[in-house]
Amino acid sequence: MSELAMTELPILVVGGGPAGVAAAVTLAEAGLRVLLIEQRDRLGGAIHRQPAPGAPQVWRGPARHRRNWTELTSRLERAAARIELRTSSVFLGIDGAGRFLFEDRRAGRVFARRVRAAIVAVGAVERIRPFEGWELPGVTSAGGAQVLLKETGRPPEGPIVVAGTGPLLLAVAAQLARAGNPPLAVLERGNPWRRPKTLAGLATAGPQLTEAAAYATTLAWKRVPYRTASEVLGVSEVGQGLAIRVRLGKIERLLQARHLLVHDGLEPNRAGIPLPAPGAEIPVLLAGDGREILGADAAILDGRRAAAAVLASLGQAAPVAPLEAALGKARAFQRDLAEALRSPSTLPTPETMICRCEGRRYADFTALPADASAREIRLMGRFGLGACQGRFCGPMLAELRGEALPSASPPRWPLRPVSLAALANFSMDQTET
Amino acid sequence: MNPCFYWIDRPVSFRPGETIAAALLRAGIADLGPEGGAVRGRVFCGIGACQACVVAVAGEGAVEACLTPARSGMRLAPPPSLGLRHE
Ligand SMILES: Cc1cc2nc3c(=O)[nH]c(=O)nc-3n(C[C@H](O)[C@H](O)[C@H](O)COP(=O)(O)OP(=O)(O)OC[C@H]3O[C@@H](n4cnc5c(N)ncnc54)[C@H](O)[C@@H]3O)c2cc1C
Ligand code: FES
């Protein structure tokens, strides 16, 4: 590496999932210095969460994702000289002086860095359609349960119900079945068989279809019922378990289970993330599912696209047209999938929790004036003010209002719990370059 | 023998490299309290977004159980304010 490259400020990449790793590798292979920040102790993101050392491997579905990840990580190793990897480090935000702040959780301190540009690839969060009792212990997001399954290699004990909408339900249920605890049932809110045309369109998507077929085969083999036009109406605690009131088509039933896994699609993880402003002094680009929900294959392409945009801004030629075309295909697939699974919206009951952080219910929301602005919803209704920064109630309220709630700006700092000791260990002279 | 940490007073064993959340769930601890709280903590999103799994580490502060590798001898408890505000 030349003298200049050594002293040059790095390009920051936040997030060690497929998008962030693809971006970091592309930049490093083009000769730039990269600072790659990941909050977990290992890379992999939501899809490639690695098992803890010694934990059994669970079935991860079709091999294509693993191949993609093996390729990315071996390129990362080859480019390691230009990539400074900081794991167990959380991106906190940007301070007034344009420095990027991080908490190194292993060392227990906050540090600041100056960078030339930033690519933020912090992935997706799951959307949840609220029902009475969704806030109870025992109710987990389906993706969250899947991530834990991959990490521990063991499914949760006791009967499981999986409910909501989207392909992730199939994947999680099949993985649980293979790991030895097939769910009692999978309840899909949508009714795709009602939209044969859209289904036929989806059937032309190669790898995704093979993946869905593999999951469906596993569910059939393990005799897990997959019910469409079905949903959870409410859940309450009974003894050590949950009583789950469900609607199966037109009939209502009560299911007893230990765990309820819910998932209603994905949202870009945006709360408190600096959004790219055109002409900003330090350009910030979003990449992967944190920019637009296009899935794991597209996240890799999108990481490369963001890296190409940074390279272009530095005067290095980097073709983006083929990437854009592939991303367009992924977008069409997501649109058809959403259309196939579209379901009528339902209103929560007054008692339904909307903001779990602050304990605010739907009745608190309807008590607000009908024309309340986003600011009034926040300040008078105290929605979206809690620890999660509105990551979950924000999308819920947006759906109920039929209009998005603009995110709090500027985001409150810190975005995440920062230990007081770590903050106390921060001083201005810790700006590393 | 596996190392352990403490949830309130209860020892919870874990495999090295595992998160606090994984170890708590394996021990059957889904309710992260506080006892009688209007809204109780629990592992939900698994990726550090929902903050529902935040636990207090004695002598250190609050961390997300789903992101934080378990360490031997840690003393964990529900964070003080969670869910008590609206009783
Ligand atoms: C819980 C969950 C489970 C999923 N499971 C699957 C699956 O099994 N199969 C599938 O095809 N798709 C799955 N998805 C969809 C997933 O979004 C994409 O497959 C793909 O992982 C997106 O890649 P990405 O790089 O954009 O984001 P991610 O893979 O989510 O990577 C983002 C990374 O950023 C890190 N990060 C976030 N915030 C910060 C911060 N402030 N500081 C530092 N680091 C941060 C995260 O720890 C994470 O490693 C899942 C999504 C979720 C939310
Ligand atoms: S379970 Fe959501 S932050 Fe840990």
XYZ file of C-alpha atoms and ligand atoms in Angstrom:
577
model
C 0.000 0.000 0.000
C 1.332 3.501 -0.788
C 2.178 6.087 1.885
C -0.841 8.072 0.794
C -3.242 5.164 1.121
C -1.998 4.516 4.638
C -2.703 8.043 5.835
C -5.903 8.498 3.860
C -9.123 8.558 5.868
C -11.048 5.299 5.514
C -14.468 4.682 4.038
C -16.761 3.603 6.845
C -19.022 0.593 6.354
C -21.547 -0.040 9.146
C -23.013 -3.548 9.273
C -21.361 -6.918 8.683
C -24.218 -8.621 6.827
C -24.126 -9.508 3.128
C -24.566 -5.875 2.013
C -21.887 -4.413 4.287
C -19.353 -7.163 3.604
C -19.936 -6.909 -0.168
C -19.412 -3.136 0.028
C -16.266 -3.452 2.157
C -14.735 -6.076 -0.139
C -15.495 -4.060 -3.290
C -13.892 -0.914 -1.839
C -10.836 -2.726 -0.501
C -10.283 -4.586 -3.768
C -10.284 -1.192 -5.495
C -7.448 -0.126 -3.182
C -9.303 1.969 -0.597
C -8.983 1.758 3.166
C -12.137 0.509 4.876
C -13.337 0.660 8.472
C -15.933 -2.117 8.891
C -18.075 -1.855 12.025
C -20.318 -4.655 13.319
C -22.203 -4.655 16.608
C -22.120 -8.412 17.002
C -19.007 -10.384 17.865
C -19.134 -12.102 14.459
C -19.976 -11.125 10.887
C -22.940 -12.632 9.061
C -25.921 -10.353 9.535
C -29.498 -11.541 9.895
C -29.196 -14.415 7.446
C -25.741 -15.822 8.173
C -25.850 -15.760 11.953
C -23.116 -18.230 12.922
C -23.558 -20.973 15.522
C -21.836 -20.389 18.862
C -18.640 -22.478 19.081
C -19.616 -26.106 19.773
C -23.322 -25.604 19.055
C -24.865 -28.070 16.581
C -25.397 -26.776 13.018
C -29.043 -26.474 12.055
C -30.406 -27.011 8.581
C -30.202 -23.666 6.815
C -32.177 -24.413 3.704
C -30.820 -24.410 0.170
C -27.062 -24.114 -0.316
C -26.936 -21.029 -2.534
C -26.852 -18.523 0.369
C -24.016 -20.389 2.070
C -21.994 -20.448 -1.153
C -22.464 -16.697 -1.594
C -21.333 -16.079 1.967
C -18.286 -18.352 1.705
C -17.225 -16.450 -1.390
C -17.638 -13.058 0.309
C -15.731 -14.053 3.433
C -12.818 -15.501 1.497
C -12.544 -12.277 -0.505
C -12.674 -10.401 2.782
C -9.719 -12.409 4.048
C -7.704 -11.721 0.915
C -8.345 -7.966 1.242
C -7.768 -7.968 5.008
C -4.730 -5.679 4.805
C -6.933 -2.769 3.765
C -9.907 -3.533 6.033
C -9.931 -2.595 9.679
C -12.635 -4.818 11.169
C -14.138 -3.765 14.503
C -16.659 -6.262 15.856
C -18.681 -5.828 19.087
C -18.782 -2.158 18.125
C -22.052 -0.267 17.823
C -22.460 2.733 15.537
C -24.007 5.450 17.714
C -24.328 8.465 15.422
C -22.499 11.536 14.131
C -21.463 14.359 16.424
C -21.631 18.084 15.683
C -18.064 18.091 14.379
C -18.829 15.445 11.745
C -17.106 12.640 13.607
C -18.641 9.187 13.610
C -19.139 7.736 17.091
C -18.991 4.085 18.103
C -19.151 2.125 21.303
C -16.575 -0.629 21.583
C -18.492 -2.967 23.874
C -15.577 -5.293 24.422
C -13.325 -2.507 25.689
C -16.237 -0.628 27.275
C -15.505 2.712 25.660
C -16.836 5.122 23.099
C -14.544 6.116 20.256
C -14.772 8.626 17.415
C -13.398 8.458 13.883
C -13.213 10.725 10.889
C -14.090 9.088 7.587
C -14.261 10.089 3.900
C -17.652 8.573 3.220
C -19.972 6.119 4.910
C -22.023 3.174 3.710
C -24.693 2.222 6.228
C -25.908 -1.362 5.776
C -27.746 -2.107 9.015
C -30.346 -4.472 7.566
C -34.043 -4.844 8.181
C -36.341 -5.048 11.179
C -39.452 -7.174 11.197
C -42.870 -5.626 10.862
C -45.479 -6.779 13.384
C -49.240 -6.361 13.023
C -50.309 -5.851 16.618
C -52.922 -7.966 18.436
C -53.842 -8.198 22.109
C -50.975 -9.755 24.013
C -48.212 -9.498 21.385
C -46.055 -7.807 24.011
C -46.066 -10.843 26.345
C -43.018 -12.969 27.155
C -43.283 -16.115 25.012
C -44.123 -14.079 21.920
C -41.018 -13.681 19.749
C -40.511 -12.362 16.258
C -40.133 -15.256 13.829
C -36.849 -13.904 12.494
C -35.563 -13.376 16.023
C -36.397 -16.971 16.915
C -34.680 -18.118 13.735
C -31.536 -16.185 14.557
C -31.478 -17.797 18.031
C -32.050 -21.226 16.513
C -29.065 -20.780 14.188
C -26.932 -19.578 17.074
C -27.792 -22.296 19.605
C -28.562 -25.123 17.191
C -31.564 -25.976 19.358
C -35.231 -25.110 18.889
C -37.211 -23.664 21.801
C -38.874 -26.349 23.943
C -42.634 -26.888 23.950
C -45.373 -26.344 21.372
C -44.833 -23.501 18.873
C -47.275 -21.581 16.672
C -45.919 -19.476 13.774
C -48.144 -16.677 12.450
C -48.230 -13.540 10.323
C -47.359 -13.234 6.676
C -44.521 -13.729 4.239
C -41.956 -16.285 3.100
C -39.963 -16.050 6.328
C -42.771 -17.957 8.114
C -42.150 -20.942 5.840
C -38.390 -20.807 6.316
C -38.576 -20.578 10.108
C -41.189 -23.322 10.412
C -39.180 -25.674 8.194
C -35.983 -24.994 10.118
C -37.734 -25.636 13.446
C -39.171 -28.876 12.066
C -35.748 -30.072 10.899
C -34.220 -29.105 14.236
C -36.667 -31.417 15.985
C -39.604 -29.252 17.075
C -42.130 -28.917 14.223
C -44.621 -26.091 14.916
C -48.263 -26.952 15.663
C -49.281 -24.797 12.721
C -48.197 -22.007 10.403
C -50.878 -19.336 9.986
C -50.476 -17.185 6.860
C -52.727 -14.131 6.851
C -52.702 -13.831 3.053
C -54.521 -16.073 0.634
C -52.165 -16.512 -2.314
C -54.319 -19.217 -3.971
C -56.856 -16.452 -4.599
C -54.368 -14.693 -6.863
C -53.333 -17.390 -9.353
C -52.056 -14.850 -11.903
C -49.598 -13.296 -9.496
C -48.564 -16.747 -8.325
C -47.858 -17.769 -11.898
C -45.637 -14.689 -12.267
C -43.733 -15.598 -9.105
C -43.211 -19.111 -10.417
C -40.762 -17.726 -12.981
C -38.374 -16.612 -10.224
C -35.742 -19.368 -10.159
C -33.792 -19.624 -6.896
C -36.463 -18.155 -4.606
C -38.999 -20.657 -5.864
C -36.660 -23.609 -5.326
C -36.067 -22.318 -1.803
C -39.800 -22.018 -1.023
C -40.395 -25.495 -2.469
C -37.711 -26.982 -0.212
C -39.359 -25.426 2.858
C -42.839 -26.539 1.780
C -41.583 -30.107 1.258
C -40.118 -30.165 4.752
C -43.404 -28.926 6.248
C -45.405 -31.560 4.370
C -42.965 -34.290 5.425
C -43.140 -33.217 9.100
C -46.935 -32.805 8.824
C -46.979 -29.152 9.805
C -50.282 -27.598 8.683
C -49.840 -24.412 6.621
C -53.129 -22.504 6.801
C -53.773 -19.491 4.597
C -56.318 -16.728 5.285
C -55.617 -17.402 8.968
C -54.367 -15.181 11.747
C -53.914 -14.631 15.463
C -56.693 -12.599 17.102
C -55.229 -12.358 20.576
C -53.061 -14.122 23.109
C -53.029 -14.375 26.889
C -50.921 -16.133 29.499
C -52.130 -19.372 31.087
C -49.812 -21.020 33.588
C -46.477 -21.571 31.881
C -47.878 -21.137 28.390
C -49.993 -19.083 26.035
C -53.637 -19.329 25.026
C -53.755 -18.185 21.404
C -57.066 -17.183 19.872
C -56.858 -17.749 16.116
C -59.029 -17.454 13.049
C -58.628 -20.287 10.546
C -60.435 -19.131 7.438
C -63.864 -18.407 8.901
C -63.682 -20.408 12.121
C -62.238 -19.311 15.457
C -60.167 -21.672 17.577
C -58.119 -21.610 20.745
C -54.603 -23.037 20.539
C -52.390 -23.779 23.536
C -48.669 -23.294 22.997
C -45.525 -22.320 24.789
C -44.221 -20.010 22.051
C -45.850 -17.778 19.472
C -43.602 -16.571 16.663
C -44.903 -13.576 14.719
C -43.746 -11.799 11.586
C -45.518 -9.523 9.101
C -42.763 -8.637 6.675
C -39.635 -6.495 6.835
C -38.909 -2.763 7.059
C -35.597 -1.022 6.466
C -33.909 -0.393 9.821
C -34.002 3.385 9.640
C -34.684 4.672 13.122
C -31.943 7.096 14.013
C -29.853 6.294 10.959
C -28.337 9.335 9.249
C -30.044 9.710 5.895
C -28.012 10.674 2.855
C -28.348 14.373 2.124
C -27.398 15.393 -1.393
C -24.180 17.395 -1.364
C -23.354 16.535 2.258
C -19.720 17.084 3.197
C -19.280 13.436 4.159
C -21.519 11.392 1.871
C -23.632 8.748 3.611
C -25.133 5.997 1.466
C -27.554 3.276 2.505
C -27.200 -0.292 1.246
C -28.934 -3.656 1.489
C -32.240 -4.342 3.246
C -31.577 -1.182 5.286
C -32.134 0.809 2.090
C -34.871 -1.223 0.431
C -36.210 -4.691 1.243
C -34.981 -6.779 -1.673
C -33.685 -9.885 0.113
C -30.378 -11.613 0.688
C -29.224 -12.051 -2.931
C -29.969 -8.427 -3.754
C -28.278 -7.206 -0.551
C -24.938 -8.372 -1.971
C -25.573 -6.554 -5.248
C -26.716 -3.472 -3.391
C -23.554 -3.422 -1.273
C -21.531 -3.517 -4.485
C -23.710 -0.762 -5.957
C -23.119 1.525 -2.955
C -19.376 0.827 -3.117
C -19.401 1.615 -6.849
C -21.116 4.936 -6.122
C -18.398 5.824 -3.587
C -15.692 4.822 -6.062
C -17.320 6.926 -8.778
C -17.434 9.955 -6.464
C -13.672 9.523 -5.997
C -13.124 9.429 -9.741
C -12.695 5.662 -10.137
C -14.726 4.084 -12.899
C -17.213 1.527 -11.570
C -20.053 0.250 -13.748
C -23.398 0.181 -11.959
C -25.843 -0.490 -14.820
C -25.751 -4.330 -14.593
C -26.246 -4.099 -10.827
C -29.209 -1.759 -11.253
C -30.802 -4.166 -13.730
C -30.489 -7.104 -11.328
C -31.864 -5.002 -8.485
C -34.831 -4.092 -10.690
C -35.643 -7.786 -11.061
C -35.479 -8.303 -7.299
C -37.812 -5.327 -6.872
C -40.370 -6.806 -9.289
C -40.226 -10.116 -7.412
C -40.848 -8.425 -4.044
C -43.762 -6.482 -5.535
C -45.405 -9.635 -6.920
C -44.870 -11.436 -3.638
C -46.489 -8.609 -1.670
C -49.401 -8.627 -4.110
C -49.859 -12.413 -3.801
C -49.980 -12.187 -0.010
C -51.921 -8.925 0.313
C -54.609 -9.212 2.990
C -57.362 -6.884 4.173
C -56.242 -4.574 6.955
C -57.727 -5.072 10.394
C -58.081 -2.635 13.294
C -56.582 -3.552 16.641
C -58.842 -3.674 19.706
C -58.601 -0.660 22.060
C -56.596 -2.721 24.575
C -53.945 -3.721 22.022
C -50.449 -2.531 22.880
C -48.983 -0.348 20.169
C -45.873 1.085 21.801
C -44.369 -1.596 23.996
C -41.548 0.620 25.253
C -43.894 3.177 26.800
C -46.902 0.905 27.350
C -49.184 2.873 24.985
C -52.300 1.162 23.675
C -54.514 1.615 20.621
C -57.082 3.450 22.775
C -54.384 6.043 23.598
C -53.895 6.520 19.867
C -57.595 6.864 19.000
C -57.947 9.390 21.843
C -55.710 11.754 19.863
C -57.397 14.183 17.443
C -58.015 12.493 14.076
C -55.869 15.077 12.290
C -52.998 14.934 14.791
C -49.651 15.592 13.142
C -46.721 13.222 13.490
C -45.244 15.639 16.021
C -48.444 15.656 18.073
C -48.644 11.861 17.946
C -45.142 11.827 19.402
C -45.424 14.543 21.984
C -49.082 14.283 23.068
C -49.547 10.573 22.449
C -46.025 9.627 23.531
C -45.741 7.162 20.668
C -42.366 6.472 19.119
C -40.466 8.008 22.024
C -39.311 4.804 23.677
C -36.043 2.940 23.741
C -36.509 1.308 20.324
C -37.005 4.747 18.713
C -40.312 3.771 17.170
C -38.859 0.906 15.114
C -41.958 -1.210 15.789
C -44.830 1.179 16.598
C -43.748 3.519 13.773
C -44.693 1.065 11.010
C -47.830 -0.015 12.956
C -49.075 3.570 13.201
C -48.133 4.251 9.598
C -50.318 1.342 8.502
C -53.207 2.403 10.744
C -52.984 6.014 9.508
C -52.411 4.986 5.910
C -49.499 7.421 5.883
C -45.928 7.185 7.129
C -44.860 8.922 10.298
C -41.781 10.962 9.479
C -38.899 9.761 11.652
C -37.750 11.870 14.576
C -35.207 14.333 13.318
C -32.636 14.852 14.487
C -32.523 11.363 16.019
C -32.099 11.362 19.764
C -28.636 10.518 20.921
C -27.496 7.984 21.910
C -29.440 5.661 19.638
C -28.800 2.727 21.928
C -28.024 2.122 25.568
C -24.458 3.223 26.131
C -22.957 2.300 29.455
C -22.072 5.284 31.592
C -18.634 3.855 32.117
C -18.092 3.706 28.350
C -19.198 7.319 28.007
C -16.976 8.380 30.865
C -14.064 6.714 29.077
C -14.700 8.902 26.052
C -12.722 12.051 25.720
C -12.121 14.343 22.804
C -8.549 13.195 22.281
C -9.831 9.730 21.465
C -10.433 10.680 17.874
C -8.412 8.012 16.194
C -7.412 8.612 12.645
C -18.553 -27.999 33.225
C -20.094 -25.031 31.457
C -19.475 -21.573 32.932
C -22.405 -19.669 34.419
C -23.802 -16.203 35.104
C -26.597 -15.144 37.443
C -30.112 -14.040 36.506
C -31.169 -12.231 39.687
C -29.998 -15.014 42.053
C -30.360 -17.985 39.781
C -27.261 -19.509 38.156
C -27.617 -19.939 34.387
C -25.037 -21.997 32.539
C -23.944 -21.097 29.023
C -21.703 -22.334 26.236
C -18.780 -20.008 25.638
C -19.581 -17.730 22.697
C -23.327 -17.838 23.298
C -25.358 -14.669 23.882
C -27.059 -13.919 27.195
C -30.424 -14.262 25.417
C -29.674 -17.751 24.119
C -28.583 -18.963 27.547
C -31.622 -17.457 29.327
C -34.029 -19.033 26.852
C -32.362 -22.419 27.085
C -32.791 -22.215 30.855
C -36.503 -21.583 30.254
C -36.327 -17.926 31.330
C -38.528 -16.053 28.847
C -39.934 -13.437 31.200
C -37.269 -10.794 31.842
C -39.389 -8.998 34.416
C -39.666 -6.951 36.463
C -42.073 -9.101 38.422
C -45.519 -7.526 38.263
C -44.353 -4.944 35.721
C -47.003 -3.614 33.355
C -44.781 -4.485 30.402
C -42.199 -7.180 30.974
C -38.938 -7.691 29.186
C -38.439 -10.564 26.761
C -36.257 -11.530 23.849
C -38.184 -10.496 20.766
C -36.359 -9.331 17.640
C -33.044 -11.092 18.271
C -31.068 -8.439 16.393
C -30.687 -5.503 18.758
C -33.566 -3.427 17.373
C -36.520 -3.683 19.786
C -34.695 -3.101 23.083
C -37.167 -5.410 24.851
C -34.333 -7.689 25.997
C -32.283 -4.980 27.703
C -30.932 -6.274 31.017
C -28.895 -4.556 33.705
C -25.376 -5.896 34.244
C -24.213 -5.223 37.813
C -21.372 -2.725 37.757
C -21.636 -2.040 34.038
C -24.976 -0.704 32.861
C -27.625 -1.914 30.445
C -27.037 -4.148 27.421
C -29.162 -5.986 24.873
C -29.196 -9.656 25.924
C -29.535 -10.729 22.273
C -26.292 -9.031 21.214
C -24.080 -9.530 24.228
C -21.930 -12.620 24.635
C -22.431 -14.198 28.074
C -19.471 -13.950 30.462
C -18.769 -16.036 33.506
C -19.908 -14.512 36.793
C -22.013 -11.697 35.295
C -24.863 -10.603 37.578
C -27.966 -9.731 35.573
C -31.352 -8.308 36.513
C -34.278 -6.522 34.863
C -33.379 -2.879 34.159
C -34.811 -0.665 36.919
C -37.307 1.508 35.036
C -38.833 -0.897 32.535
C -42.599 -1.137 32.709
C -42.918 0.547 36.081
C -43.823 3.909 34.673
C -47.448 3.233 33.895
C -48.733 1.350 36.888
C -34.372 -11.338 12.175
C -34.227 -11.533 10.686
C -33.990 -12.813 10.153
C -33.828 -12.996 8.780
N -33.600 -14.246 8.296
C -33.449 -14.445 6.956
C -33.189 -15.758 6.406
O -33.086 -16.728 7.133
N -33.074 -15.903 5.066
C -33.158 -14.824 4.220
O -33.011 -14.984 3.007
N -33.377 -13.581 4.717
C -33.534 -13.374 6.049
N -33.786 -12.098 6.532
C -33.821 -10.954 5.590
C -32.486 -10.211 5.617
O -32.806 -8.842 5.803
C -31.679 -10.405 4.326
O -31.650 -11.741 3.962
C -30.209 -9.988 4.427
O -29.628 -10.491 5.626
C -30.035 -8.510 4.336
O -28.652 -8.231 4.342
P -28.100 -6.837 4.879
O -26.617 -6.915 4.794
O -28.807 -5.741 4.184
O -28.564 -6.766 6.411
P -28.231 -7.737 7.640
O -27.895 -9.090 7.190
O -29.365 -7.571 8.582
O -26.920 -7.111 8.282
C -26.928 -5.893 9.009
C -25.815 -5.935 10.029
O -25.689 -4.643 10.634
C -25.447 -4.809 12.004
N -25.879 -3.570 12.678
C -27.153 -3.084 12.790
N -27.163 -1.918 13.471
C -25.863 -1.657 13.792
C -25.226 -0.584 14.496
N -25.915 0.457 14.975
N -23.878 -0.649 14.661
C -23.156 -1.704 14.163
N -23.714 -2.732 13.487
C -25.048 -2.701 13.295
C -26.235 -6.036 12.379
O -25.728 -6.632 13.560
C -26.065 -6.910 11.150
O -24.977 -7.792 11.263
C -33.941 -11.884 7.906
C -34.184 -10.605 8.433
C -34.327 -10.421 9.807
C -34.577 -9.039 10.342
S -34.480 -8.958 21.355
Fe -34.808 -7.044 20.407
S -33.074 -5.912 21.073
Fe -32.700 -7.898 21.836
